[in-house]
PDB file of C-alpha atoms and ligand atoms in Angstrom:
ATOM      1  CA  UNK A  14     -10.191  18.622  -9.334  1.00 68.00           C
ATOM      2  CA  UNK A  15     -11.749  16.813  -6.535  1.00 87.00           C
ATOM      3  CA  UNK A  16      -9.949  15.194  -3.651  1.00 96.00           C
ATOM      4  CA  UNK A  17      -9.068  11.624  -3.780  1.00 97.00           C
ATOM      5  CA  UNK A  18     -10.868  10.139  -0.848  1.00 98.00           C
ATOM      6  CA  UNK A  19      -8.433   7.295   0.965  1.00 98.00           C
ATOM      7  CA  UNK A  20      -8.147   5.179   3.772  1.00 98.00           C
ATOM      8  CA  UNK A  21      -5.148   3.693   4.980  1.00 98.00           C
ATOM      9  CA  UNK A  22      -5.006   0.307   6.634  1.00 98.00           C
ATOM     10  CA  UNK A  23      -1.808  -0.648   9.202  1.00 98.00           C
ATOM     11  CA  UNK A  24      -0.824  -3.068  12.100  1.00 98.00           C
ATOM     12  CA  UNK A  25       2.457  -1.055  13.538  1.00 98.00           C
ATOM     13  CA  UNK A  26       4.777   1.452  13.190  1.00 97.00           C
ATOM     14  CA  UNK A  27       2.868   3.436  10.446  1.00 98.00           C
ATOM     15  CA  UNK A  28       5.984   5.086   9.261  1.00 98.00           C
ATOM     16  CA  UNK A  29       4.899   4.956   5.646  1.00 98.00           C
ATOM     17  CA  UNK A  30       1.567   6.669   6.771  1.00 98.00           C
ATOM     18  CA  UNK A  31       3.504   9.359   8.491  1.00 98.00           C
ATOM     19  CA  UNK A  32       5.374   9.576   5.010  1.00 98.00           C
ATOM     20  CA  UNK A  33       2.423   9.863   3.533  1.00 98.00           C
ATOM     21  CA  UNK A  34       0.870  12.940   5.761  1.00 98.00           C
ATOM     22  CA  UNK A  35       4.338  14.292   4.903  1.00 98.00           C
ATOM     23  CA  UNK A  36       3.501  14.265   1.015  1.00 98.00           C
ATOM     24  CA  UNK A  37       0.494  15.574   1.943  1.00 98.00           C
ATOM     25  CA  UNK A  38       1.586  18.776   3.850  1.00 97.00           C
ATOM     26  CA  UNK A  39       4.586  18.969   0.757  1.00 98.00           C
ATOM     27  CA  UNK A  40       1.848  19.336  -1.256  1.00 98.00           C
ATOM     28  CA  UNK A  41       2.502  16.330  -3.421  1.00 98.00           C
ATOM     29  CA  UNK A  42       0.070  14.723  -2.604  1.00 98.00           C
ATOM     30  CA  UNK A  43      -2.003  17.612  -2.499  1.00 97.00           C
ATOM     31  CA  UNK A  44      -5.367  16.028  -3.969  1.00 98.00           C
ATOM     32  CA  UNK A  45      -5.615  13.204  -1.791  1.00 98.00           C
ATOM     33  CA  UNK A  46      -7.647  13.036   1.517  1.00 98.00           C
ATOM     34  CA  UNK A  47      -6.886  10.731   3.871  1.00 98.00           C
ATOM     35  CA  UNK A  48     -10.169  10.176   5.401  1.00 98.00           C
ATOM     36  CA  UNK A  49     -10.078   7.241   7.789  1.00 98.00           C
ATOM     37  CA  UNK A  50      -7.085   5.252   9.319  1.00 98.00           C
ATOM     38  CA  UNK A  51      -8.202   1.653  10.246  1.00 98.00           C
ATOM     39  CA  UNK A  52      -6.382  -1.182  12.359  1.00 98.00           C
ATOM     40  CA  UNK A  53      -6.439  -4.866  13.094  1.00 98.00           C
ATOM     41  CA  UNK A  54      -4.132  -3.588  16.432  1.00 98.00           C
ATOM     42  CA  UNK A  55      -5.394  -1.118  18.871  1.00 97.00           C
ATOM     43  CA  UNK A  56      -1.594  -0.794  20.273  1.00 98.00           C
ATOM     44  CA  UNK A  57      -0.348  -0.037  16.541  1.00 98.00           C
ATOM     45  CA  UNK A  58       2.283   2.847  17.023  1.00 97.00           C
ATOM     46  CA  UNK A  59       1.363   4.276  13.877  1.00 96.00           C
ATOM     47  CA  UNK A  60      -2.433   5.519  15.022  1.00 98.00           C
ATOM     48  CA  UNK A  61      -0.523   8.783  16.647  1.00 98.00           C
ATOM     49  CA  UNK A  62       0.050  10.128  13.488  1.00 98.00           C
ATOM     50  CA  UNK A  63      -3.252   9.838  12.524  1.00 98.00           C
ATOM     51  CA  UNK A  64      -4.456  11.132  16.362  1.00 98.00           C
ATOM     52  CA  UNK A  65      -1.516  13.792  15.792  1.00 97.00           C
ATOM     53  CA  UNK A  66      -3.772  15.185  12.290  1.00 96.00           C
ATOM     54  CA  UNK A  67      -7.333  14.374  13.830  1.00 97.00           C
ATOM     55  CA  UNK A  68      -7.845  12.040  10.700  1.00 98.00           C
ATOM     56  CA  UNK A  69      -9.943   9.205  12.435  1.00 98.00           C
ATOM     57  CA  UNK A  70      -9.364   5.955  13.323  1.00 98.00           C
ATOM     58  CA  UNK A  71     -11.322   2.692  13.674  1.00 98.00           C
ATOM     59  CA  UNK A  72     -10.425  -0.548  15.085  1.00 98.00           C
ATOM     60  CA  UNK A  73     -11.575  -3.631  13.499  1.00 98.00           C
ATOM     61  CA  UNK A  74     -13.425  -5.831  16.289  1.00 97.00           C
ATOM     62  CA  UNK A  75     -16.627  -7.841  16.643  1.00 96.00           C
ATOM     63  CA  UNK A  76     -18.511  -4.462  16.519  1.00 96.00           C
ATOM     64  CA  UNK A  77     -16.517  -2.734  13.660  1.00 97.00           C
ATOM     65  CA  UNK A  78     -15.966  -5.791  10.913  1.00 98.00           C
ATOM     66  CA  UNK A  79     -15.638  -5.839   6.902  1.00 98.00           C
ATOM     67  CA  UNK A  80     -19.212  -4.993   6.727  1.00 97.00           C
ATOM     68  CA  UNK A  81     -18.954  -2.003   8.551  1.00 98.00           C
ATOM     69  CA  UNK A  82     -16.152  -0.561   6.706  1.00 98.00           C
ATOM     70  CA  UNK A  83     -17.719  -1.262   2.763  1.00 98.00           C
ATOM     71  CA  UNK A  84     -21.074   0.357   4.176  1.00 98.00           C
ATOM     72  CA  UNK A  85     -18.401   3.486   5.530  1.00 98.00           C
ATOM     73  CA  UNK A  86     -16.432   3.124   2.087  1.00 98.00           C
ATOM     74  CA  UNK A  87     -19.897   3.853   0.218  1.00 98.00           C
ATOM     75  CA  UNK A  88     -21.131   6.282   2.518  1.00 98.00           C
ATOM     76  CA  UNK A  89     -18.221   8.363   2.683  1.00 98.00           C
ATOM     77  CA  UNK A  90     -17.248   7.465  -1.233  1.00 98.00           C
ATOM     78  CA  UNK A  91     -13.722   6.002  -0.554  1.00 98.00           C
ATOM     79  CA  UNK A  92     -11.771   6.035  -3.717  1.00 98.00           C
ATOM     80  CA  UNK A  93      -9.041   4.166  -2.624  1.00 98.00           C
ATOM     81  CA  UNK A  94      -7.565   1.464   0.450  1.00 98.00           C
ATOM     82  CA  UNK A  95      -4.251   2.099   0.932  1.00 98.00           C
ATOM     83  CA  UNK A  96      -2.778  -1.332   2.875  1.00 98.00           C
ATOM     84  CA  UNK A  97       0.316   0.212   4.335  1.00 98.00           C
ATOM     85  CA  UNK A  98       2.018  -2.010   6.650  1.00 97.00           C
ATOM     86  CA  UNK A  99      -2.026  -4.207   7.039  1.00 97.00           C
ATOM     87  CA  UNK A 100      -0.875  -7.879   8.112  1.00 95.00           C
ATOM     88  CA  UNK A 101      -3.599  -9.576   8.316  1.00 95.00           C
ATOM     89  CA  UNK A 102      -5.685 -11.105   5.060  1.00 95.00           C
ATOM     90  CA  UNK A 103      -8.756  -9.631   4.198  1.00 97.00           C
ATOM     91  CA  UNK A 104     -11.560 -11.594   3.814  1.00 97.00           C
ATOM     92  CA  UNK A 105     -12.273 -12.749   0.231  1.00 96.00           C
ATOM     93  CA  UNK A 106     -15.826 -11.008  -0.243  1.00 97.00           C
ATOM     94  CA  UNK A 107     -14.124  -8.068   0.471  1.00 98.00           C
ATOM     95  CA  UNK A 108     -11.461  -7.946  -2.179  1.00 97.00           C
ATOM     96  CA  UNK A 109     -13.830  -8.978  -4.620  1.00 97.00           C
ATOM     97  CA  UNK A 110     -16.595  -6.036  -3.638  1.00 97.00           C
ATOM     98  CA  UNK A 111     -13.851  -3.384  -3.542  1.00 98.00           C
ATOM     99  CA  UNK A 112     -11.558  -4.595  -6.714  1.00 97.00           C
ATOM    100  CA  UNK A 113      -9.576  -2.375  -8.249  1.00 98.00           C
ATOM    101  CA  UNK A 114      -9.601  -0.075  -5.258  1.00 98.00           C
ATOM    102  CA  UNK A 115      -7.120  -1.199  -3.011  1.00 98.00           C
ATOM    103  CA  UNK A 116      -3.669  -1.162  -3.200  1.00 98.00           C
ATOM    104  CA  UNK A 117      -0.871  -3.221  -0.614  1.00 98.00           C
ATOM    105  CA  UNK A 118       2.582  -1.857  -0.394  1.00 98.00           C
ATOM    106  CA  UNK A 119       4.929  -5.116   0.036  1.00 98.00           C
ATOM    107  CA  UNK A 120       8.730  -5.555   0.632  1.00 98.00           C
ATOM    108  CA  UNK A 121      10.132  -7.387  -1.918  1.00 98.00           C
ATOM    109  CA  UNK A 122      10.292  -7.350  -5.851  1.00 98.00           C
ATOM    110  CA  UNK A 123       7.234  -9.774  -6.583  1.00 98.00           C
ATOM    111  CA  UNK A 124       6.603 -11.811  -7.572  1.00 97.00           C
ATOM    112  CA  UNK A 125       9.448 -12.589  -5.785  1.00 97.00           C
ATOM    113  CA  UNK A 126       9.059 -13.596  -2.150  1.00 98.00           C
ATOM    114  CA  UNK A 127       5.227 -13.298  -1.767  1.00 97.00           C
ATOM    115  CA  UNK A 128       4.403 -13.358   2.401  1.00 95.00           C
ATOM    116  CA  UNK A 129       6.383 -12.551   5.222  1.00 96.00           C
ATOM    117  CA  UNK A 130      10.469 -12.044   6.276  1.00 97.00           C
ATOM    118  CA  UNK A 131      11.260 -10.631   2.559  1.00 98.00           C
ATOM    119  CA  UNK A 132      14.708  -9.283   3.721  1.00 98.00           C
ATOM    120  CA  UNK A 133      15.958 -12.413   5.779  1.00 98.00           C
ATOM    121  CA  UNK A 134      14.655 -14.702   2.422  1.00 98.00           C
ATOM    122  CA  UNK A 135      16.506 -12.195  -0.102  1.00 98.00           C
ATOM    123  CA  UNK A 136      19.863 -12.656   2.151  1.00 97.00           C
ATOM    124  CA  UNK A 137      19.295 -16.664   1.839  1.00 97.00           C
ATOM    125  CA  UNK A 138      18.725 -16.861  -1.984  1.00 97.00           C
ATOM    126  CA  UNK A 139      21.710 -14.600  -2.440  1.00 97.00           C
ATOM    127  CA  UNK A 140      19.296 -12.124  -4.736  1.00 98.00           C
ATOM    128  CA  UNK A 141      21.599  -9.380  -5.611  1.00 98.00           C
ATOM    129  CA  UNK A 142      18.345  -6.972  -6.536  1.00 98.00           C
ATOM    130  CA  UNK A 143      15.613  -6.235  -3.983  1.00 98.00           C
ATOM    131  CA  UNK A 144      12.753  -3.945  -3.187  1.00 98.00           C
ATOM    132  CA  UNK A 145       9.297  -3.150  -2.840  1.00 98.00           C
ATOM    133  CA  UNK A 146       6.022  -3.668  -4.953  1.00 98.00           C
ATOM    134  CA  UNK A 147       2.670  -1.827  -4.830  1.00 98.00           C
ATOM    135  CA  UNK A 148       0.216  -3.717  -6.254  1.00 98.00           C
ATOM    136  CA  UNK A 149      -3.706  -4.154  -6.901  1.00 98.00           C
ATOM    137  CA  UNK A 150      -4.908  -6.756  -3.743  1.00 98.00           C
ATOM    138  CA  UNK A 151      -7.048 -10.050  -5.177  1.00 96.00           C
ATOM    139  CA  UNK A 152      -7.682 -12.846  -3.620  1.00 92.00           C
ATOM    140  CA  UNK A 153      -4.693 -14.301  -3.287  1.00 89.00           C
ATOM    141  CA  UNK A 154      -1.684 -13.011  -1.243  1.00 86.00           C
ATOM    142  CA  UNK A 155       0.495 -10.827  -2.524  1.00 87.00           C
ATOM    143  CA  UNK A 156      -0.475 -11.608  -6.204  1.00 92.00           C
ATOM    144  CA  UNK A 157      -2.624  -9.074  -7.822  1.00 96.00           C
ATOM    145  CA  UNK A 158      -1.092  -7.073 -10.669  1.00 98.00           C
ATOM    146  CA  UNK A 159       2.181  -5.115  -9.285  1.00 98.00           C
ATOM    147  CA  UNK A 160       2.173  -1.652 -11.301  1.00 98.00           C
ATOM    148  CA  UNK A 161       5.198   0.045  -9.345  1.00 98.00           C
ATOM    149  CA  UNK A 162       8.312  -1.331  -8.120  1.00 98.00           C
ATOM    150  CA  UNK A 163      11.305   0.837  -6.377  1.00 98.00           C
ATOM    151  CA  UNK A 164      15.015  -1.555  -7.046  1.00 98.00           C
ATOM    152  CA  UNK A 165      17.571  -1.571  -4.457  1.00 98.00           C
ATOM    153  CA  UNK A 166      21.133  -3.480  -4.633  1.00 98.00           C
ATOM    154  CA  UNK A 167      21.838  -5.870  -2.202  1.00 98.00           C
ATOM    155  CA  UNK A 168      25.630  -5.768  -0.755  1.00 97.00           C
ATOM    156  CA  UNK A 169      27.452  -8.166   0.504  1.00 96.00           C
ATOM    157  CA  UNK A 170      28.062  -6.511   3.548  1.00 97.00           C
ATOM    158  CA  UNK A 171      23.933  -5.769   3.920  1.00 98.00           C
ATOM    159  CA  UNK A 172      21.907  -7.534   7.121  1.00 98.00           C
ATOM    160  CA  UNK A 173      18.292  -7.891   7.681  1.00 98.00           C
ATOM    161  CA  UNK A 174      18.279  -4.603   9.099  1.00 98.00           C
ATOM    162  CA  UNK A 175      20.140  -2.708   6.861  1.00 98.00           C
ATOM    163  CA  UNK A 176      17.589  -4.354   4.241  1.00 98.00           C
ATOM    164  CA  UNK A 177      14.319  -3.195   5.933  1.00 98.00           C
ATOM    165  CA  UNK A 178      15.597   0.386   6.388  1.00 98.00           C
ATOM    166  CA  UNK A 179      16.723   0.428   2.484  1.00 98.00           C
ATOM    167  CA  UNK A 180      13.593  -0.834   0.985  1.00 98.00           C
ATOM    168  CA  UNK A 181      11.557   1.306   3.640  1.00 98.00           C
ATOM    169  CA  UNK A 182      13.377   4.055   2.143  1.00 98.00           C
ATOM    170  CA  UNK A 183      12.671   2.903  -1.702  1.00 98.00           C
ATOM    171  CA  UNK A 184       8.855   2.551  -0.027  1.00 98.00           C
ATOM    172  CA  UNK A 185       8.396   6.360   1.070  1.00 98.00           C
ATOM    173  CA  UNK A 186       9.214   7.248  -2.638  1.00 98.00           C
ATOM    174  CA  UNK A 187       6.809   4.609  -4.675  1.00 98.00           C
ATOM    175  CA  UNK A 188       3.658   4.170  -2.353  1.00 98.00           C
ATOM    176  CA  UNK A 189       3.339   8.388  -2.854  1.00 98.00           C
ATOM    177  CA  UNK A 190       3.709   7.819  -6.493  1.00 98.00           C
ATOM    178  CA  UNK A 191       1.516   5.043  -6.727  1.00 98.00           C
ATOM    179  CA  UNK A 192      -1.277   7.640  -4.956  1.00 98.00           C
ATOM    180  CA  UNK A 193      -0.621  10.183  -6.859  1.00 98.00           C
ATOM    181  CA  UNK A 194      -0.988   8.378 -10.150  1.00 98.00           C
ATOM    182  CA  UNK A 195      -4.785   7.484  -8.962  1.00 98.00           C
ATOM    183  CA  UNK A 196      -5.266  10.909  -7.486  1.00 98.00           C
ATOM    184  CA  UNK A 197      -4.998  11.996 -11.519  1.00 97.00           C
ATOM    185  CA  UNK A 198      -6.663   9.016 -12.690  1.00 97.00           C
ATOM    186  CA  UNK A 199      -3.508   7.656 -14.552  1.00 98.00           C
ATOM    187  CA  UNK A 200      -4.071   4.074 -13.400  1.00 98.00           C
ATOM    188  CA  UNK A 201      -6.631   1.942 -13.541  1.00 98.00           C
ATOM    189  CA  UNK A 202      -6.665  -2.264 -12.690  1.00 98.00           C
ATOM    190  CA  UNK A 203      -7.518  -4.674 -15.942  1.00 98.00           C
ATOM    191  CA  UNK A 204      -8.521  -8.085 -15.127  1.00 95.00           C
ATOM    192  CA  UNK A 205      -4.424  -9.524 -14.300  1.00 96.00           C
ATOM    193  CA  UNK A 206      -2.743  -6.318 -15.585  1.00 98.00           C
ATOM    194  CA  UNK A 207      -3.167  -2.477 -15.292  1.00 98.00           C
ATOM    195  CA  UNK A 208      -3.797  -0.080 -17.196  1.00 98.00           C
ATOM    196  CA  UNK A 209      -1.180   3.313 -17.159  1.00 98.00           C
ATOM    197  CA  UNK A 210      -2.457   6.485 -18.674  1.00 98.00           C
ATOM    198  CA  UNK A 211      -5.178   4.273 -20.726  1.00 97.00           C
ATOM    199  CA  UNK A 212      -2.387   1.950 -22.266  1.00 98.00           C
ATOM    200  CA  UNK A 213      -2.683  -1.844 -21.152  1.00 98.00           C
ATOM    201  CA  UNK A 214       1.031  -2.868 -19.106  1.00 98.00           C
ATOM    202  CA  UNK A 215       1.638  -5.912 -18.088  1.00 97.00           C
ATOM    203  CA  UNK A 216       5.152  -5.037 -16.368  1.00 97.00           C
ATOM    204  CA  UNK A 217       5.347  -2.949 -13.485  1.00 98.00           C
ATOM    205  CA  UNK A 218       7.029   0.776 -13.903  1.00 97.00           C
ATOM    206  CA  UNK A 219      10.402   0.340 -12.131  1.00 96.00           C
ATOM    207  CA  UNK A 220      12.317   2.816 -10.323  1.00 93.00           C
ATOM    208  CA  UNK A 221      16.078   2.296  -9.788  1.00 85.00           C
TER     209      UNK A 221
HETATM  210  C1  GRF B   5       6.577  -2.075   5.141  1.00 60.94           C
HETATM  211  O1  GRF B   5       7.870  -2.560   4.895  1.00 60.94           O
HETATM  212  C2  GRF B   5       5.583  -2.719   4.215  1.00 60.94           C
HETATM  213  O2  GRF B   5       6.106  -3.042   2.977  1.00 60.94           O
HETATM  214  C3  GRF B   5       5.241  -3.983   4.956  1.00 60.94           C
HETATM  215  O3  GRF B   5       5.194  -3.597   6.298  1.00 60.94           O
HETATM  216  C4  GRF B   5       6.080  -2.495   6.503  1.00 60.94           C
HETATM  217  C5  GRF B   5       5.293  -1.424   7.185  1.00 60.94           C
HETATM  218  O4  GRF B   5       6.129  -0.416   7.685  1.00 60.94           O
HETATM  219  N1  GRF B   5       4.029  -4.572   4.454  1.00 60.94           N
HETATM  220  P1  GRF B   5       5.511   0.828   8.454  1.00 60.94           P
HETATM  221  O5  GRF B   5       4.491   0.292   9.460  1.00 60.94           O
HETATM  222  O6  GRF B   5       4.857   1.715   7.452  1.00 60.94           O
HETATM  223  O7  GRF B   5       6.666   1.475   9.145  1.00 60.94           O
END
């Protein structure tokens, strides 16, 4: 079987793309490629790992835009765009060219608490469920179809930081999944849903 050929997109730490090389090297993830790493920050922590496994990196600027990476995605046949940590919005010709091949990783149970400071809004509304979605990116933010979520419980006792390093941890277990799946060709977008080993779901697969 051939290598699944990805890119990973990130603004910071990058600690789900180390997680990924990780599943890599564990074998795991053994038929995916991680071809290019690409950045909206040059000072994003999480390019070492990438620099650490000579996978390269690009910076988007006024000389490496949108354009430039779909003419890279066809030339080097990208399967899939792995947004792992990405915070900016990418523009809408570009979801719309590339549909159905990129994926965003977000902190919360969506569509629950779509944007940004998940953990601080999940202490507010007094959820007592939280978590992390991968889902297929459209147009809009944070609202294409969500085919994986990992479920944590929220304690009384738990604080914004206790949050983020719970749902990271719930995040280093789906976003490998949800590669995997498309390294076997298990999942596939349909128009608002997905479709999981050729069956039509409209619910996401939840792990507890
Ligand atoms: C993750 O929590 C992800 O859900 C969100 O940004 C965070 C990135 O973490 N979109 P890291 O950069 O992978 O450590």
């Amino acid at each position: 079987m051939s290598k699944l050929n990805c890119q990973i997109f990130l603004s910071g730490n990058g600690s789900n793309l180390k997680n990924i090389i990780q599943k890599v090297d564990s074998g795991f993830l053994q038929n995916i490629h991680i071809h290019t790493v690409i950045t909206d920050n040059p000072g994003a922590e999480g390019l070492r790992y990438a620099h650490e496994r000579n996978i390269s990196t690009k910076i988007i600027s006024d000389v490496y835009g949108y354009e430039d990476i779909s003419l890279d995605i066809k030339k080097y046949n990208i399967d899939l765009i792995v947004l792992a940590g990405f915070m900016k919005i990418l523009p809408k010709y570009f979801v719309e060219h590339h549909d159905g091949k990129i994926i965003n990783l977000h902190p919360s149970l969506l569509p629950k608490h779509r944007g940004l400071d998940t953990h601080k809004r999940v202490i507010q509304s007094g959820d007592s469920l939280h978590g992390a979605s991968v889902h297929f990116v459209t147009e809009k933010l944070d609202e294409g179809p969500v085919f994986i979520q990992g479920v944590i419980e929220v304690k009384e006792s738990d604080t914004v930081s206790s949050l983020k390093k719970s749902v990271h941890n719930i995040e280093y277990q789906i976003l490998p999944i949800a590669m995997r799946w498309f390294s076997e060709q298990l999942i596939e977008k349909n128009g608002k849903y997905f479709n999981f080993r050729g069956v039509l779901e409209k619910e996401p697969i939840r792990y507890l």
